[in-house]
Tab-separated table of C-alpha atoms and ligand atoms in Angstrom:
chain	number	residue	atom	x	y	z
C	175	MET	CA	-52.893	-164.812	75.149
C	176	ILE	CA	-51.728	-162.144	77.121
C	177	LYS	CA	-49.186	-160.079	75.431
C	178	GLN	CA	-45.441	-159.723	77.156
C	179	HIS	CA	-44.477	-156.596	78.079
C	180	SER	CA	-40.184	-155.825	77.664
C	181	VAL	CA	-39.123	-153.173	78.402
C	182	ILE	CA	-35.815	-151.897	76.619
C	183	VAL	CA	-32.917	-149.186	78.546
C	184	GLY	CA	-31.170	-147.721	75.848
C	185	GLY	CA	-33.668	-149.012	72.581
C	186	THR	CA	-33.417	-146.434	70.657
C	187	ARG	CA	-30.430	-146.926	68.736
C	188	GLY	CA	-27.648	-149.603	68.405
C	189	ILE	CA	-27.992	-153.147	69.626
C	190	GLY	CA	-31.036	-152.013	72.035
C	191	ARG	CA	-33.164	-150.965	68.318
C	192	GLU	CA	-32.525	-154.494	66.783
C	193	ILE	CA	-33.714	-155.833	70.455
C	194	VAL	CA	-36.356	-153.639	70.295
C	195	LYS	CA	-36.934	-154.993	66.587
C	196	GLU	CA	-37.279	-158.697	67.614
C	197	PHE	CA	-39.708	-158.341	70.637
C	198	SER	CA	-41.890	-156.380	68.364
C	199	ASN	CA	-41.793	-159.016	65.937
C	200	GLN	CA	-42.699	-161.967	68.725
C	201	GLY	CA	-45.762	-159.508	69.627
C	202	HIS	CA	-44.510	-158.368	72.787
C	203	ILE	CA	-45.626	-154.599	74.299
C	204	VAL	CA	-42.250	-152.650	73.877
C	205	SER	CA	-41.637	-149.841	76.198
C	206	ILE	CA	-38.396	-148.282	74.814
C	207	VAL	CA	-36.287	-145.803	77.225
C	208	GLY	CA	-33.663	-143.537	75.671
C	209	ARG	CA	-32.489	-139.663	76.077
C	210	ARG	CA	-33.196	-138.267	72.416
C	211	GLU	CA	-35.885	-138.686	70.249
C	212	PRO	CA	-36.852	-141.754	68.685
C	213	LYS	CA	-35.992	-141.488	64.957
C	214	ALA	CA	-39.664	-140.996	62.962
C	215	GLU	CA	-39.695	-144.573	60.912
C	216	ASP	CA	-39.282	-146.510	65.124
C	217	LYS	CA	-42.378	-144.469	65.719
C	218	LYS	CA	-44.398	-147.140	63.622
C	219	ILE	CA	-42.634	-150.174	64.798
C	220	LEU	CA	-45.529	-152.207	66.134
C	221	ASN	CA	-46.684	-152.387	69.880
C	222	ALA	CA	-43.279	-149.768	70.569
C	223	HIS	CA	-43.768	-146.933	73.397
C	224	PHE	CA	-41.002	-144.265	74.086
C	225	TRP	CA	-40.142	-142.582	76.558
C	226	MET	CA	-37.332	-139.926	76.489
C	227	LEU	CA	-35.558	-139.994	79.995
C	228	ASP	CA	-31.477	-139.063	80.766
C	229	LEU	CA	-30.464	-141.693	82.560
C	230	ALA	CA	-27.955	-138.980	85.023
C	231	GLU	CA	-30.547	-137.893	86.216
C	232	GLN	CA	-31.339	-140.239	88.540
C	233	THR	CA	-34.152	-138.891	90.154
C	234	ASN	CA	-36.271	-139.060	87.413
C	235	ILE	CA	-36.204	-142.615	86.779
C	236	ALA	CA	-38.776	-143.508	89.768
C	237	ALA	CA	-41.528	-141.280	88.146
C	238	THR	CA	-41.151	-142.607	84.515
C	239	PHE	CA	-40.792	-146.123	85.360
C	240	GLN	CA	-44.173	-145.942	87.060
C	241	LYS	CA	-45.953	-144.031	84.250
C	242	ILE	CA	-44.642	-147.192	82.217
C	243	ILE	CA	-46.298	-149.277	84.257
C	244	HIS	CA	-48.944	-147.706	84.362
C	245	GLN	CA	-49.671	-147.526	80.797
C	246	ASN	CA	-47.847	-151.255	79.479
C	247	GLY	CA	-49.105	-152.744	82.815
C	248	LYS	CA	-46.396	-155.890	84.735
C	249	ILE	CA	-42.840	-156.527	83.025
C	250	ASN	CA	-42.056	-159.733	82.077
C	251	ASN	CA	-38.309	-158.735	79.981
C	252	LEU	CA	-36.095	-155.775	81.383
C	253	ILE	CA	-33.218	-155.130	78.708
C	254	PHE	CA	-30.571	-152.966	79.214
C	255	SER	CA	-28.367	-151.599	76.378
C	256	GLN	CA	-27.391	-148.193	77.309
C	257	ARG	CA	-24.174	-146.684	77.275
C	258	PHE	CA	-22.440	-143.353	78.543
C	259	ARG	CA	-22.853	-140.700	75.289
C	260	GLY	CA	-22.430	-137.509	76.575
C	261	GLU	CA	-19.853	-134.747	76.672
C	262	SER	CA	-19.349	-134.445	80.494
C	263	ASP	CA	-16.754	-136.016	82.533
C	264	PRO	CA	-16.498	-139.818	80.993
C	265	TRP	CA	-15.652	-141.557	84.591
C	266	GLY	CA	-18.867	-139.676	86.422
C	267	GLY	CA	-21.153	-140.092	83.486
C	268	GLU	CA	-20.585	-143.503	82.822
C	269	LEU	CA	-20.961	-144.463	86.126
C	270	GLU	CA	-23.937	-142.862	86.695
C	271	VAL	CA	-25.739	-144.016	83.378
C	272	SER	CA	-23.976	-147.879	83.194
C	273	LEU	CA	-24.004	-148.373	86.902
C	274	THR	CA	-26.352	-146.521	89.532
C	275	ALA	CA	-28.809	-146.531	86.792
C	276	THR	CA	-29.393	-150.020	86.371
C	277	LYS	CA	-29.086	-150.681	89.759
C	278	ASN	CA	-32.265	-147.892	90.493
C	279	ILE	CA	-34.403	-149.125	87.615
C	280	ILE	CA	-34.256	-152.751	89.358
C	281	GLU	CA	-34.540	-151.743	92.426
C	282	CYS	CA	-37.386	-149.808	91.403
C	283	VAL	CA	-39.172	-152.106	89.598
C	284	LYS	CA	-38.291	-155.825	90.900
C	285	GLU	CA	-41.719	-155.976	92.769
C	286	ASN	CA	-43.663	-155.050	89.798
C	287	PHE	CA	-42.601	-158.451	87.638
C	288	ASN	CA	-45.139	-160.503	85.991
C	289	LYS	CA	-45.075	-163.241	88.784
C	290	SER	CA	-47.179	-165.607	86.904
C	291	GLU	CA	-44.987	-166.097	84.065
C	292	GLY	CA	-41.590	-164.888	85.951
C	293	GLY	CA	-39.350	-162.583	84.610
C	294	ALA	CA	-35.895	-162.100	82.719
C	295	ILE	CA	-33.397	-159.341	83.012
C	296	VAL	CA	-30.827	-158.773	80.662
C	297	ILE	CA	-27.567	-156.616	80.687
C	298	ILE	CA	-25.411	-155.733	77.914
C	299	SER	CA	-22.017	-155.496	79.289
C	300	SER	CA	-18.804	-155.802	76.965
C	301	ILE	CA	-15.768	-157.982	76.402
C	302	ALA	CA	-14.223	-154.768	77.992
C	303	SER	CA	-15.470	-156.070	81.537
C	304	GLU	CA	-12.354	-158.547	81.797
C	305	TYR	CA	-10.024	-157.034	78.934
C	306	VAL	CA	-8.528	-153.809	78.304
C	307	ALA	CA	-9.692	-152.597	75.499
C	308	ASP	CA	-7.028	-149.896	74.730
C	309	GLU	CA	-9.746	-147.370	72.599
C	310	GLN	CA	-11.963	-147.101	75.323
C	311	PRO	CA	-11.837	-145.043	78.811
C	312	VAL	CA	-11.023	-146.564	82.086
C	313	SER	CA	-14.698	-145.443	83.316
C	314	TYR	CA	-16.440	-147.788	79.850
C	315	HIS	CA	-14.208	-150.938	81.618
C	316	VAL	CA	-14.997	-150.053	85.253
C	317	GLY	CA	-18.433	-149.586	84.407
C	318	LYS	CA	-18.655	-152.812	82.489
C	319	ALA	CA	-16.949	-154.902	85.147
C	320	GLY	CA	-19.582	-153.832	87.590
C	321	LEU	CA	-22.634	-154.921	85.467
C	322	VAL	CA	-21.211	-158.374	85.484
C	323	GLN	CA	-21.112	-158.586	89.176
C	324	LEU	CA	-24.338	-156.225	89.967
C	325	GLY	CA	-25.914	-158.838	87.292
C	326	ARG	CA	-24.689	-161.748	89.747
C	327	TYR	CA	-25.779	-160.218	92.942
C	328	TYR	CA	-29.197	-159.177	91.472
C	329	ALA	CA	-29.334	-163.138	90.124
C	330	VAL	CA	-29.224	-164.058	93.925
C	331	LEU	CA	-31.510	-161.460	94.967
C	332	LEU	CA	-34.315	-161.792	92.578
C	333	GLY	CA	-33.882	-165.670	91.875
C	334	PRO	CA	-36.677	-166.448	94.564
C	335	LYS	CA	-39.133	-164.086	92.770
C	336	GLY	CA	-38.626	-165.596	89.785
C	337	ILE	CA	-36.748	-163.248	88.056
C	338	ARG	CA	-34.092	-164.193	86.003
C	339	VAL	CA	-30.494	-162.143	85.273
C	340	ASN	CA	-27.668	-162.896	82.692
C	341	VAL	CA	-25.153	-160.811	81.538
C	342	ILE	CA	-23.686	-160.564	78.050
C	343	SER	CA	-20.767	-159.759	77.118
C	344	PRO	CA	-20.413	-159.047	73.311
C	345	GLY	CA	-17.141	-158.189	71.206
C	346	THR	CA	-17.233	-155.802	68.211
C	347	ILE	CA	-20.343	-156.226	67.478
C	348	ILE	CA	-21.362	-154.341	63.647
C	349	LYS	CA	-25.130	-152.406	64.219
C	350	GLU	CA	-26.750	-150.182	61.333
C	351	GLU	CA	-25.280	-147.174	62.493
C	352	SER	CA	-22.044	-148.516	62.141
C	353	LYS	CA	-22.732	-150.746	58.755
C	354	GLY	CA	-21.614	-147.976	56.716
C	355	PHE	CA	-17.761	-147.457	58.120
C	356	TYR	CA	-17.036	-151.426	58.494
C	357	GLN	CA	-17.984	-151.312	53.980
C	358	ASP	CA	-15.657	-148.743	53.260
C	359	ASN	CA	-12.627	-150.144	55.156
C	360	GLN	CA	-13.230	-153.832	53.994
C	361	GLU	CA	-9.781	-154.754	54.879
C	362	LEU	CA	-10.833	-154.270	59.078
C	363	VAL	CA	-13.596	-156.837	58.132
C	364	ASP	CA	-10.677	-159.623	56.241
C	365	MET	CA	-8.644	-158.831	59.591
C	366	TYR	CA	-11.892	-159.935	61.851
C	367	GLN	CA	-12.240	-162.868	59.794
C	368	SER	CA	-8.672	-164.402	59.612
C	369	ILE	CA	-8.375	-163.743	63.245
C	370	VAL	CA	-12.164	-164.530	64.760
C	371	PRO	CA	-12.491	-168.702	65.067
C	372	LEU	CA	-15.998	-168.460	63.617
C	373	GLY	CA	-14.591	-166.118	60.812
C	374	ARG	CA	-16.803	-163.210	60.430
C	375	MET	CA	-17.899	-160.182	62.575
C	376	GLY	CA	-20.958	-160.122	65.201
C	377	THR	CA	-23.784	-158.181	64.325
C	378	SER	CA	-26.443	-157.135	66.242
C	379	GLN	CA	-28.763	-159.347	65.338
C	380	ASP	CA	-26.512	-162.099	67.418
C	381	ILE	CA	-27.422	-160.186	70.258
C	382	ALA	CA	-30.660	-159.309	70.320
C	383	GLN	CA	-31.129	-163.498	69.743
C	384	LEU	CA	-29.501	-164.311	72.546
C	385	VAL	CA	-31.473	-161.506	74.795
C	386	SER	CA	-34.413	-163.876	72.948
C	387	PHE	CA	-33.505	-166.925	74.241
C	388	LEU	CA	-32.317	-165.806	78.027
C	389	CYS	CA	-36.046	-163.978	78.057
C	390	SER	CA	-37.487	-167.398	76.896
C	391	SER	CA	-38.271	-170.071	78.572
C	392	LYS	CA	-36.267	-172.106	77.314
C	393	SER	CA	-33.404	-170.831	79.591
C	394	SER	CA	-35.557	-170.906	82.398
C	395	PHE	CA	-32.862	-172.336	84.579
C	396	ILE	CA	-29.738	-169.968	83.790
C	397	THR	CA	-29.241	-167.107	85.987
C	398	GLY	CA	-26.454	-164.804	87.016
C	399	GLN	CA	-24.401	-165.822	83.988
C	400	ASN	CA	-22.317	-163.959	81.984
C	401	ILE	CA	-22.130	-165.138	78.327
C	402	VAL	CA	-19.383	-163.902	75.581
C	403	VAL	CA	-20.590	-163.420	71.893
C	404	ASP	CA	-17.429	-162.573	69.922
C	405	GLY	CA	-17.078	-166.096	68.151
C	406	GLY	CA	-14.222	-167.205	70.510
C	407	LEU	CA	-11.867	-164.363	68.986
C	408	SER	CA	-11.150	-164.019	73.417
C	409	LEU	CA	-10.372	-167.917	73.475
C	410	GLN	CA	-6.978	-167.593	72.010
C	411	TRP	CA	-3.607	-167.140	74.054
C	412	HIS	CA	-2.685	-163.405	72.853
C	413	GLU	CA	0.888	-164.245	71.768
C	414	SER	CA	-0.752	-166.608	68.747
C	415	LEU	CA	-3.365	-164.073	67.975
C	416	ALA	CA	-0.133	-161.635	67.534
C	417	ARG	CA	1.547	-163.954	65.763
C	418	LYS	CA	-1.420	-164.254	63.135
C	419	LEU	CA	-1.578	-160.554	62.621
C	420	ALA	CA	2.133	-160.393	61.906
C	421	GLN	CA	1.036	-163.530	59.322
C	422	LEU	CA	-1.588	-160.766	57.465
C	423	SER	CA	0.935	-157.800	57.682
C	424	ASN	CA	3.467	-159.756	56.060
C	425	ILE	CA	6.158	-159.759	58.777
C	426	LYS	CA	8.140	-162.732	58.702
C	427	VAL	CA	7.561	-165.417	62.063
C	428	THR	CA	9.531	-168.296	62.497
C	429	ARG	CA	7.531	-170.896	64.595
O	117	NAP	N1	-21.572	-151.895	69.840
O	117	NAP	C1	-19.982	-152.642	70.075
O	117	NAP	O1	-19.770	-152.835	69.657
O	117	NAP	C2	-20.413	-153.211	71.208
O	117	NAP	C3	-19.591	-153.945	71.682
O	117	NAP	C4	-19.780	-154.431	72.968
O	117	NAP	C5	-20.694	-154.086	74.121
O	117	NAP	N2	-21.104	-153.211	73.650
O	117	NAP	C6	-22.589	-152.899	74.884
O	117	NAP	O2	-23.794	-152.873	73.854
O	117	NAP	C7	-24.685	-151.951	74.627
O	117	NAP	C8	-25.529	-150.852	73.043
O	117	NAP	O3	-24.300	-150.695	72.633
O	117	NAP	P1	-24.696	-150.142	71.418
O	117	NAP	O4	-23.415	-149.392	70.363
O	117	NAP	O5	-25.588	-150.255	70.619
O	117	NAP	O6	-24.520	-148.308	72.044
O	117	NAP	P2	-25.703	-147.081	70.971
O	117	NAP	O7	-25.703	-147.027	69.725
O	117	NAP	O8	-24.376	-145.459	71.818
O	117	NAP	O9	-26.800	-146.894	71.676
O	117	NAP	C9	-26.746	-146.843	73.130
O	117	NAP	C10	-28.641	-146.570	73.507
O	117	NAP	O10	-28.174	-145.623	74.894
O	117	NAP	C11	-29.122	-144.801	75.547
O	117	NAP	N3	-28.454	-144.177	75.833
O	117	NAP	C12	-26.963	-143.440	75.915
O	117	NAP	N4	-27.060	-142.548	76.795
O	117	NAP	C13	-28.270	-142.223	77.539
O	117	NAP	C14	-28.547	-141.441	78.923
O	117	NAP	N5	-27.883	-140.478	79.412
O	117	NAP	N6	-29.923	-141.681	79.120
O	117	NAP	C15	-30.880	-142.563	78.586
O	117	NAP	N7	-30.509	-143.392	77.776
O	117	NAP	C16	-29.241	-143.000	77.158
O	117	NAP	C17	-29.247	-144.065	73.682
O	117	NAP	O11	-30.408	-143.517	73.453
O	117	NAP	P3	-30.149	-141.915	73.215
O	117	NAP	O12	-29.401	-142.145	71.556
O	117	NAP	O13	-31.346	-141.428	72.996
O	117	NAP	O14	-29.092	-141.072	73.943
O	117	NAP	C18	-29.000	-145.248	72.800
O	117	NAP	O15	-30.645	-145.895	72.858
O	117	NAP	C19	-23.449	-150.908	75.389
O	117	NAP	O16	-23.809	-151.409	77.256
O	117	NAP	C20	-22.558	-150.996	74.877
O	117	NAP	O17	-21.427	-150.896	75.754
O	117	NAP	C21	-21.116	-152.721	71.912
């Protein structure tokens, strides 16, 4: 059987790194795009190939993706898990790295999907595409909202080519790099357990498994969707949540 080729943009760290491990475990050839050197241990991930590219530099995108396709073949799955982490102006940086780079990469590779098996594109956005998270800058909100509509646009445009495009909007996710922080702040984890209907925080494995489903034939009639992954947290009326939090803080609430 011919191996699938999955490209993970932003696959060197965090959620993207978990997606890389998921596809590697499934026997895919995995092309990983990131700005910095991967961790030494990651260079041993089976069938993983790293490409260092700063997505703020749009002019280098085409050449890098030509090399990726030349080396590893036509693409089955293309995943976007990058976010702006630079020092420069967050507005320009986020729009370049999140929105413009995603659009330019899709435009660059859309004729290079494996036609016989169909293709899948999955874009990681955020719950901040819909709600205001005041610990994140305005650029993050606008970039993430733009990705949702970008996903819908390309779902319509690329559907006739057999390419499905879906978006995932996670709430707060525990990833390898943030495990220590949450272990040191157990009261925060307890708070999430109390207010999330499914009673726990999300993990990068939760997102990787959904990505895997959205890239599989099990989701062959799903395209253009934005799937929120937050254990049901955002389904609750904000005042109800405020009451739960007040109760957790022992503030007297009369119903
Ligand atoms: N973590 C959460 O709780 C959470 C919640 C909701 C949504 N999300 C979304 O999920 C996605 C992944 O988040 P994360 O927390 O896993 O992020 P992360 O740990 O910061 O990883 C971001 C990835 O993007 C790459 N990247 C950043 N700037 C780049 C650039 N200029 N050029 C090329 N690559 C670049 C990084 O590579 P280098 O390290 O090599 O620069 C890294 O691989 C993001 O879209 C984020 O907004 C995350």
